[in-house]
CSV table of C-alpha atoms in Angstrom, one decimal:
chain,number,residue,atom,x,y,z
A,1,MET,CA,-16.2,-25.3,0.2
A,2,ASN,CA,-12.7,-26.7,0.8
A,3,GLN,CA,-13.4,-29.7,-1.4
A,4,ASP,CA,-13.8,-27.4,-4.4
A,5,SER,CA,-10.9,-27.4,-6.8
A,6,LEU,CA,-9.1,-24.3,-7.9
A,7,ASP,CA,-10.4,-24.9,-11.4
A,8,ASP,CA,-14.0,-25.0,-10.2
A,9,LEU,CA,-13.7,-22.0,-8.0
A,10,SER,CA,-12.0,-19.8,-10.5
A,11,GLN,CA,-14.5,-20.8,-13.2
A,12,ARG,CA,-17.6,-20.4,-11.0
A,13,LEU,CA,-16.6,-17.2,-9.1
A,14,LEU,CA,-14.6,-15.3,-11.7
A,15,GLY,CA,-15.7,-17.0,-14.9
A,16,LYS,CA,-12.0,-17.7,-15.8
A,17,PRO,CA,-9.8,-20.7,-16.0
A,18,PRO,CA,-6.9,-20.8,-13.5
A,19,GLY,CA,-4.4,-20.0,-16.2
A,20,ALA,CA,-6.1,-16.7,-17.0
A,21,LEU,CA,-6.0,-15.5,-13.3
A,22,ASP,CA,-3.6,-12.8,-12.3
A,23,ASP,CA,-1.6,-13.0,-9.1
A,24,GLU,CA,-4.1,-11.2,-7.0
A,25,GLU,CA,-7.0,-13.3,-8.2
A,26,ARG,CA,-5.1,-16.5,-7.7
A,27,ARG,CA,-4.3,-15.5,-4.1
A,28,VAL,CA,-8.0,-14.6,-3.5
A,29,ILE,CA,-9.2,-17.9,-4.9
A,30,ALA,CA,-6.6,-19.8,-2.9
A,31,GLY,CA,-7.7,-17.9,0.2
A,32,ILE,CA,-11.3,-18.8,-0.4
A,33,ARG,CA,-10.4,-22.4,-1.0
A,34,ALA,CA,-8.3,-22.6,2.2
A,35,GLY,CA,-10.8,-20.5,4.2
A,36,THR,CA,-8.2,-17.9,5.1
A,37,THR,CA,-8.1,-14.1,5.0
A,38,VAL,CA,-6.4,-12.1,2.3
A,39,SER,CA,-6.1,-8.8,4.1
A,40,ARG,CA,-2.6,-7.7,4.7
A,41,ASP,CA,-1.1,-4.4,5.8
A,42,ALA,CA,0.7,-2.7,2.9
A,43,ALA,CA,3.2,-1.0,5.2
A,44,ASP,CA,4.2,-4.3,6.8
A,45,VAL,CA,4.6,-6.0,3.4
A,46,ALA,CA,6.6,-3.0,2.1
A,47,ASP,CA,8.8,-3.1,5.2
A,48,GLU,CA,9.4,-6.8,4.7
A,49,GLN,CA,10.6,-6.2,1.1
A,50,SER,CA,12.7,-3.1,1.9
A,51,SER,CA,16.5,-3.1,1.9
A,52,PHE,CA,18.8,-1.1,4.2
A,53,GLY,CA,19.3,1.5,1.5
A,54,ASP,CA,15.5,1.9,1.1
A,55,ARG,CA,15.1,2.5,4.8
A,56,LEU,CA,18.0,4.9,4.9
A,57,ALA,CA,16.6,6.9,2.0
A,58,ASP,CA,13.3,7.1,3.8
A,59,ARG,CA,15.0,8.4,7.0
A,60,VAL,CA,17.1,10.9,5.1
A,61,ALA,CA,14.0,12.2,3.2
A,62,ALA,CA,12.0,12.4,6.5
A,63,VAL,CA,14.8,14.5,8.1
A,64,GLY,CA,15.6,16.6,5.0
A,65,GLY,CA,11.9,17.3,4.4
A,66,SER,CA,11.1,18.6,8.0
A,67,TRP,CA,10.8,22.0,9.5
A,68,GLY,CA,13.4,21.1,12.1
A,69,PHE,CA,16.0,20.5,9.3
A,70,ILE,CA,15.1,23.7,7.5
A,71,ILE,CA,15.3,25.8,10.7
A,72,ALA,CA,18.6,24.1,11.8
A,73,PHE,CA,20.0,24.5,8.4
A,74,ALA,CA,19.1,28.2,8.3
A,75,VAL,CA,20.8,28.7,11.7
A,76,VAL,CA,23.9,27.0,10.5
A,77,LEU,CA,24.0,29.1,7.3
A,78,PHE,CA,23.5,32.4,9.1
A,79,GLY,CA,26.0,31.3,11.7
A,80,TRP,CA,28.6,30.5,9.0
A,81,MET,CA,28.0,33.9,7.3
A,82,ILE,CA,28.2,35.8,10.6
A,83,LEU,CA,31.2,33.9,11.8
A,84,ASN,CA,33.1,34.5,8.5
A,85,SER,CA,32.0,38.0,7.8
A,86,ASP,CA,31.8,39.7,11.2
A,87,ILE,CA,33.6,37.7,13.9
A,88,LEU,CA,36.6,36.1,12.2
A,89,GLY,CA,36.6,38.7,9.4
A,90,HIS,CA,37.6,41.4,11.9
A,91,PHE,CA,40.6,39.5,12.9
A,92,GLY,CA,41.6,38.6,9.4
A,93,ARG,CA,41.0,34.9,10.2
A,94,ALA,CA,37.9,34.1,8.1
A,95,PHE,CA,38.3,30.7,6.6
A,96,ASP,CA,35.6,31.3,4.0
A,97,PRO,CA,35.2,35.0,3.4
A,98,TYR,CA,32.4,36.6,1.4
A,99,PRO,CA,31.3,35.3,-1.3
A,100,TYR,CA,31.5,32.1,0.7
A,101,ILE,CA,32.9,29.8,-2.0
A,102,PHE,CA,33.5,26.9,0.4
A,103,LEU,CA,29.9,27.2,1.7
A,104,ASN,CA,28.6,27.1,-1.9
A,105,LEU,CA,30.6,24.0,-2.5
A,106,LEU,CA,29.2,22.4,0.6
A,107,LEU,CA,25.6,23.4,-0.3
A,108,SER,CA,26.0,22.1,-3.9
A,109,THR,CA,27.4,18.8,-2.5
A,110,LEU,CA,24.5,18.5,-0.1
A,111,ALA,CA,22.0,19.2,-2.8
A,112,ALA,CA,23.7,16.7,-5.2
A,113,ILE,CA,23.5,14.0,-2.6
A,114,GLN,CA,20.1,14.8,-1.0
A,115,ALA,CA,18.1,15.1,-4.3
A,116,PRO,CA,18.7,11.6,-5.5
A,117,VAL,CA,18.1,10.2,-2.0
A,118,ILE,CA,14.8,12.0,-1.8
A,119,MET,CA,13.9,10.7,-5.3
A,120,MET,CA,14.7,7.2,-4.1
A,121,SER,CA,12.3,7.7,-1.2
A,122,GLN,CA,9.6,9.0,-3.5
A,123,ASN,CA,10.0,6.0,-5.8
A,124,ARG,CA,9.7,3.7,-2.7
A,125,GLN,CA,6.6,5.6,-1.7
A,126,SER,CA,5.2,5.1,-5.2
A,127,ALA,CA,5.9,1.4,-4.9
A,128,LYS,CA,4.2,1.3,-1.5
A,129,ASP,CA,1.2,3.0,-3.0
A,130,ARG,CA,1.0,0.5,-5.9
A,131,LEU,CA,1.3,-2.3,-3.3
A,132,ALA,CA,-1.5,-0.8,-1.2
A,133,ALA,CA,-3.7,-0.6,-4.3
A,134,SER,CA,-3.0,-4.2,-5.2
A,135,LEU,CA,-3.8,-5.4,-1.6
A,136,ASP,CA,-6.9,-3.2,-1.6
A,137,TYR,CA,-7.9,-4.9,-4.9
A,138,GLU,CA,-7.4,-8.3,-3.4
A,139,THR,CA,-9.5,-7.4,-0.3
A,140,ASN,CA,-12.2,-5.9,-2.4
A,141,LEU,CA,-12.3,-8.8,-4.8
A,142,ARG,CA,-12.5,-11.3,-1.9
A,143,ALA,CA,-15.3,-9.3,-0.3
A,144,GLU,CA,-17.2,-9.1,-3.5
A,145,LEU,CA,-16.8,-12.8,-4.2
A,146,ASP,CA,-17.9,-13.6,-0.6
A,147,ILE,CA,-21.0,-11.4,-1.0
A,148,LEU,CA,-21.8,-13.2,-4.2
A,149,ARG,CA,-21.4,-16.6,-2.5
A,150,VAL,CA,-23.7,-15.5,0.4
A,151,HIS,CA,-26.3,-14.2,-2.1
A,152,HIS,CA,-26.1,-17.5,-4.0
A,153,LYS,CA,-26.6,-19.5,-0.7
A,154,ILE,CA,-29.5,-17.3,0.3
A,155,ASP,CA,-31.1,-17.6,-3.2
A,156,HIS,CA,-30.9,-21.4,-2.8
A,157,ILE,CA,-32.4,-21.3,0.7
A,158,VAL,CA,-35.2,-19.1,-0.5
A,159,LEU,CA,-35.9,-21.3,-3.6
A,160,ASP,CA,-35.9,-24.4,-1.4
A,161,ARG,CA,-38.3,-22.8,1.0
A,162,LEU,CA,-40.6,-21.7,-1.9
A,163,ASP,CA,-40.5,-25.2,-3.3
A,164,ALA,CA,-41.5,-26.6,0.2
A,165,ILE,CA,-44.3,-24.1,0.4
A,166,GLU,CA,-45.5,-24.9,-3.1
A,167,ARG,CA,-45.5,-28.6,-2.2
A,168,LYS,CA,-47.5,-27.9,1.0
A,169,ILE,CA,-50.0,-25.8,-0.9
A,170,ASP,CA,-50.3,-28.6,-3.6
A,171,GLY,CA,-50.8,-31.1,-0.8
A,172,LEU,CA,-53.4,-29.0,0.9
A,173,ALA,CA,-55.2,-28.4,-2.4
A,174,LYS,CA,-55.4,-32.2,-3.0
A,175,THR,CA,-56.8,-32.9,0.4
A,176,VAL,CA,-59.5,-30.2,0.3
A,177,PRO,CA,-62.8,-31.7,-1.1
A,178,GLY,CA,-64.1,-30.1,-4.3
A,179,ALA,CA,-60.7,-28.8,-5.4
């Protein structure tokens, strides 16, 4: 099979000239020609392509979208309110008394920063999903083409055996007297 040209393989297996192949089909045909596998892990490929900012956005989204963050954040908020209302408020030393204007500023700033970071992480996850679908397509196409090639080989073997059996029957028929 390695002697087959890219033109021949693409035409025979996909019914397309090499110029009409998309990237996935071209990689599959090249893999068949070279006798190599096409299966790749989407997570590994995505990690290879990710930048520092992408990885940071994923980490921030993972932390910000966890129960641990929600619980810790609730504790900090209630602690802030209790500290400024009850404890420091009794001594007239509250640095952010009710209605907690400074706390609102901090929360707004956090939301303004966290929302786009989470959206970046979601966009990256969408890109990973598209990559996984593309790699799945390549693997499925390769499997389908390999199955078709095996069927083709089996069909040729069966036809060759049938021809051999017919020749033997014809030979026997000629040697039997009165036939």
